[in-house]
Short mmCIF file of C-alpha atoms in Angstrom, two decimals:
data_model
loop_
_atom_site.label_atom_id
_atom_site.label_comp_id
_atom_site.label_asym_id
_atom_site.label_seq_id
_atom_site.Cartn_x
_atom_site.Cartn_y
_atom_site.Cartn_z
CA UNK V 1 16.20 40.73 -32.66
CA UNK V 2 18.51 41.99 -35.24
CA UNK V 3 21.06 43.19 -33.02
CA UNK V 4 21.74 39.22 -32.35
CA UNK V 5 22.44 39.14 -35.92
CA UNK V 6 24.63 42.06 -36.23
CA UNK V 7 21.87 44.61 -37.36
CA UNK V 8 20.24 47.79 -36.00
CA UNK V 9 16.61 48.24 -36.08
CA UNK V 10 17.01 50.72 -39.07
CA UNK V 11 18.07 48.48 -41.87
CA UNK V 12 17.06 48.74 -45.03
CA UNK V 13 16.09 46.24 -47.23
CA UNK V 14 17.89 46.73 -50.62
CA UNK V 15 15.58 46.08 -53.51
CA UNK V 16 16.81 43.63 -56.67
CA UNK V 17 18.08 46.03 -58.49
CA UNK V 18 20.16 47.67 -55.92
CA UNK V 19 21.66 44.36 -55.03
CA UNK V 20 22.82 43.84 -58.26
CA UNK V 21 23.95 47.30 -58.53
CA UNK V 22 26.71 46.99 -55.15
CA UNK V 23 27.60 43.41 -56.11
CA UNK V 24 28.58 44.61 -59.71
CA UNK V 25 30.52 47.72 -58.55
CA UNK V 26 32.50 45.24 -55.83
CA UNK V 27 33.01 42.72 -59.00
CA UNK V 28 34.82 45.53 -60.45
CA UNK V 29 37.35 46.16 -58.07
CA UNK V 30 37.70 42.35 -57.44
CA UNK V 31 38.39 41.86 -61.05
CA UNK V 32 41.14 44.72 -60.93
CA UNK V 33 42.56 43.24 -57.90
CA UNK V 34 42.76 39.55 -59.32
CA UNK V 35 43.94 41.08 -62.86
CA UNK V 36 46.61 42.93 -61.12
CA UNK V 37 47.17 39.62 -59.02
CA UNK V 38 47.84 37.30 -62.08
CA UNK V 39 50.19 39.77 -63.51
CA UNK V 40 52.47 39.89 -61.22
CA UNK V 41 52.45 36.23 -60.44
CA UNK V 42 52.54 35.70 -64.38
CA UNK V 43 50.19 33.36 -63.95
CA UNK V 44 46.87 33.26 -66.77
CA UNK V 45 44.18 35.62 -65.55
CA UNK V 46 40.84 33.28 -65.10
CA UNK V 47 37.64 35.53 -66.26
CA UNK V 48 34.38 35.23 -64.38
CA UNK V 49 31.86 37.38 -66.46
CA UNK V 50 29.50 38.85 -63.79
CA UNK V 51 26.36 37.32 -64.32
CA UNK V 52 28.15 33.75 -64.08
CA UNK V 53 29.69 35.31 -60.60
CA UNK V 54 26.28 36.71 -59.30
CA UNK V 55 24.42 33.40 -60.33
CA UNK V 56 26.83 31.14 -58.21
CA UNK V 57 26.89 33.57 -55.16
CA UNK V 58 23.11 33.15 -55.39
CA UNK V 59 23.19 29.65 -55.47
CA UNK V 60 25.52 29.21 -52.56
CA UNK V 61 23.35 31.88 -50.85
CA UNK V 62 20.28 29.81 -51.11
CA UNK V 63 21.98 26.52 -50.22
CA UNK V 64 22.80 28.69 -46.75
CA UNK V 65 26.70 28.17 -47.09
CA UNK V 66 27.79 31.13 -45.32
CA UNK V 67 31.75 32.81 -46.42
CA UNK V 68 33.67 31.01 -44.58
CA UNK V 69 32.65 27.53 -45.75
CA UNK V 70 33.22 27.51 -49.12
CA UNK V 71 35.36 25.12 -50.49
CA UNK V 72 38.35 26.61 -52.23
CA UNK V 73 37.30 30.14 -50.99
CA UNK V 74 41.00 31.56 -51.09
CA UNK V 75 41.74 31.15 -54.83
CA UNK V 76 37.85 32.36 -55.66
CA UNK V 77 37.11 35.69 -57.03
CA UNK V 78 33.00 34.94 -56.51
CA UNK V 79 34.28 33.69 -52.69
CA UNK V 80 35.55 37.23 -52.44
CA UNK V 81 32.55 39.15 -54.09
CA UNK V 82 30.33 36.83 -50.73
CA UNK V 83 32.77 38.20 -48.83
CA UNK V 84 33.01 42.01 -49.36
CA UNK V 85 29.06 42.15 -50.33
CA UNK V 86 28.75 40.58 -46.65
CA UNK V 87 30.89 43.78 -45.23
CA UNK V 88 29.37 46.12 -47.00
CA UNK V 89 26.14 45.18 -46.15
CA UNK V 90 26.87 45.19 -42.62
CA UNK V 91 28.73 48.56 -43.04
CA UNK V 92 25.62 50.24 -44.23
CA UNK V 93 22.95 48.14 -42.30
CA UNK V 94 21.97 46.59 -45.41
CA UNK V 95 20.00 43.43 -46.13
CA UNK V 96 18.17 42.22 -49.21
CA UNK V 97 15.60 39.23 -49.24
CA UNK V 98 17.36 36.69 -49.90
CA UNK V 99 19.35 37.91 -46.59
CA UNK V 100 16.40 38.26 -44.86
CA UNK V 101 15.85 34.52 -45.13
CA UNK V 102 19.37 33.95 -44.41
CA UNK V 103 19.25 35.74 -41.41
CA UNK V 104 15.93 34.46 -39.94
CA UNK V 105 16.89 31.00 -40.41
CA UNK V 106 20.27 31.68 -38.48
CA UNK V 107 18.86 33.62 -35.53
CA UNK V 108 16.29 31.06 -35.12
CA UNK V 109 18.77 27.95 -35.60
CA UNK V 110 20.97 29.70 -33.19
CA UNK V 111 18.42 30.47 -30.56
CA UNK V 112 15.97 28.10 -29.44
CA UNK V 113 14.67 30.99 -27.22
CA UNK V 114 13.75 33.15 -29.56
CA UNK V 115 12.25 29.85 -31.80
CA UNK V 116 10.31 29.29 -29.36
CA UNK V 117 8.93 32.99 -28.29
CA UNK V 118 7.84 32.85 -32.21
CA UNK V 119 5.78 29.35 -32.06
CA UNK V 120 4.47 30.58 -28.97
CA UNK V 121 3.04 34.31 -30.52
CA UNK V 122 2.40 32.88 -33.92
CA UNK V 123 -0.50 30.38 -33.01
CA UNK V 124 -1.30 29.64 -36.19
CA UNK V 125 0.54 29.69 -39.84
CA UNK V 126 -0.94 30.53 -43.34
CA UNK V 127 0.75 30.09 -46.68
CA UNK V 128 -0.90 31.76 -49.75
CA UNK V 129 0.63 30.63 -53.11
CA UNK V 130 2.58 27.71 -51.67
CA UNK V 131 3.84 26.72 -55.04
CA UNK V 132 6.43 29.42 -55.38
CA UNK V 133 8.35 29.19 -51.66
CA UNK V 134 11.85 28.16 -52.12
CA UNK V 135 13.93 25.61 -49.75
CA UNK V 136 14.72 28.51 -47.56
CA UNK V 137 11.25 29.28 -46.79
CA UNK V 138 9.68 26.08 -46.48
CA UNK V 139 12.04 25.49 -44.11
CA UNK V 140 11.45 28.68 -41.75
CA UNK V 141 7.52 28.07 -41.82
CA UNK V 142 8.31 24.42 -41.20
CA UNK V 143 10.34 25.51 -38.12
CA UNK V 144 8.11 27.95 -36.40
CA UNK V 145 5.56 25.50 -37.12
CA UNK V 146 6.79 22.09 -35.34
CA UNK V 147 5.23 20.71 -32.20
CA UNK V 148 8.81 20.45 -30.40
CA UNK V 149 12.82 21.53 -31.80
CA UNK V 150 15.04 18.98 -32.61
CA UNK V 151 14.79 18.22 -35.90
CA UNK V 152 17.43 19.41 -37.94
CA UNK V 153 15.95 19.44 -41.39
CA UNK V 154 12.15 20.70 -42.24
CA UNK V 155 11.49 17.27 -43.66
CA UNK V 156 11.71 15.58 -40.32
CA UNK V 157 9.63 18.39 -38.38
CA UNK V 158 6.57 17.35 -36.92
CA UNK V 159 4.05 19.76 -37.39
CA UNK V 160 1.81 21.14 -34.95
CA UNK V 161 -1.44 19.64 -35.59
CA UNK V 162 -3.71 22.47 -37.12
CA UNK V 163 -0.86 25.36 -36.93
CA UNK V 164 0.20 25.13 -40.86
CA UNK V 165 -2.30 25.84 -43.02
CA UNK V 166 -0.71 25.58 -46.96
CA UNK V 167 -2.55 26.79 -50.41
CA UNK V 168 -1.16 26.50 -53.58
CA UNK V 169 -1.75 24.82 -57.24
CA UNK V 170 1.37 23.37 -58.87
CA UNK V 171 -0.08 24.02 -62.27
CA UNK V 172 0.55 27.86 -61.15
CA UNK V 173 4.47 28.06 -60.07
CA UNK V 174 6.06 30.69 -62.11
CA UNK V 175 8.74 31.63 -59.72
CA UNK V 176 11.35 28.68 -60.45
CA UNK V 177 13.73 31.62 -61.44
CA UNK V 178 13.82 32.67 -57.58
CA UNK V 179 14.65 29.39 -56.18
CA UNK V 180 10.95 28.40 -56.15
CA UNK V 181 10.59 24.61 -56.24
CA UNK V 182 7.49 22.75 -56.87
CA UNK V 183 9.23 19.75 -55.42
CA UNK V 184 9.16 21.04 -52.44
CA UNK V 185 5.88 21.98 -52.62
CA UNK V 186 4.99 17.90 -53.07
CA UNK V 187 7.13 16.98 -50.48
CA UNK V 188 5.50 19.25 -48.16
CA UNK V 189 1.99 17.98 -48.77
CA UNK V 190 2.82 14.77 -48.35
CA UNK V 191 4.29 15.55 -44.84
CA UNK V 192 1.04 17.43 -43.53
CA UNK V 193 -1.22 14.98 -45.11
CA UNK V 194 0.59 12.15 -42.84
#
């Protein structure tokens, strides 16, 4: 179904590294561009070191805010660095993983169709190592796992008696630094335990 997302069959899935790689290299010529920018204006050129950049495009990555609705997006180097990472992704058939959540979430959001062809194929739903999902995930798994669509957040789902199946140990997160949220993993419990 990528093609209903704007992506052939052949992407490629760009590892960490390489991710960080093309965002720095677009930082540069953003930088340039704003530099050049502030001169001419006269205005004071605001530095955004690129690991302060990266870490806020992350976070407005995970929260699911797509380009266009960021607040104060004109004025925003980092708003520009989501934009042109998003083009040149697309431009190359690109994704990396945190796009591959991005993009499942979307296509299934946006069709109830295809939602539903997944609930129907995937009878039944296991999650090894619970403790380290992030929002983004929970939320997918919580989706293709309901009894009926129309909730619009995971927390109100209602789960398909016996479809989710969840293991984890809280005492054994150790991937907070990639969104992970043991929080989540409570909250979760509580709702199949209900």
């Amino acid at each position: 179904h990528g093609h209903l997302i704007g992506f052939y069959s052949d992407f490629r899935i760009l590892e960490e590294k390489e991710m960080k790689q093309t965002m720095r290299a677009l930082w540069k010529i953003i930088e340039q561009a704003f530099e050049t920018n502030a001169k001419q204006d006269g205005k004071p050129l605001f530095k955004v070191k690129f690991k302060n950049a990266f870490q806020k495009l992350q976070d407005w990555r995970t929260e699911g805010k797509e380009p266009w609705v960021v607040e104060n997006a004109k004025a925003d180097p980092v708003h520009q660095l989501y934009v042109d990472y998003r083009e040149h992704c697309k431009e190359h058939n690109q994704v990396d993983f945190l796009d591959l959540l991005l993009h499942t979430k979307r296509l299934l959001y946006q069709n109830p169709t295809i939602l539903q062809q997944c609930r129907e194929q995937w009878t039944h739903v296991l999650v090894d190592e619970f403790q380290d999902t992030d929002p983004l995930q929970t939320e997918i798994v919580f989706f293709l796992s309901a009894e009926e669509s129309g909730a619009g957040k995971w927390e109100d789902v209602r789960v398909k008696k016996g479809k989710l199946f969840i293991v984890g140990d809280p005492k054994q997160s150790i991937y907070r630094f990639r969104r992970a949220d043991i929080e989540i993993y409570s909250q979760a419990k509580k709702r199949l335990l209900k």
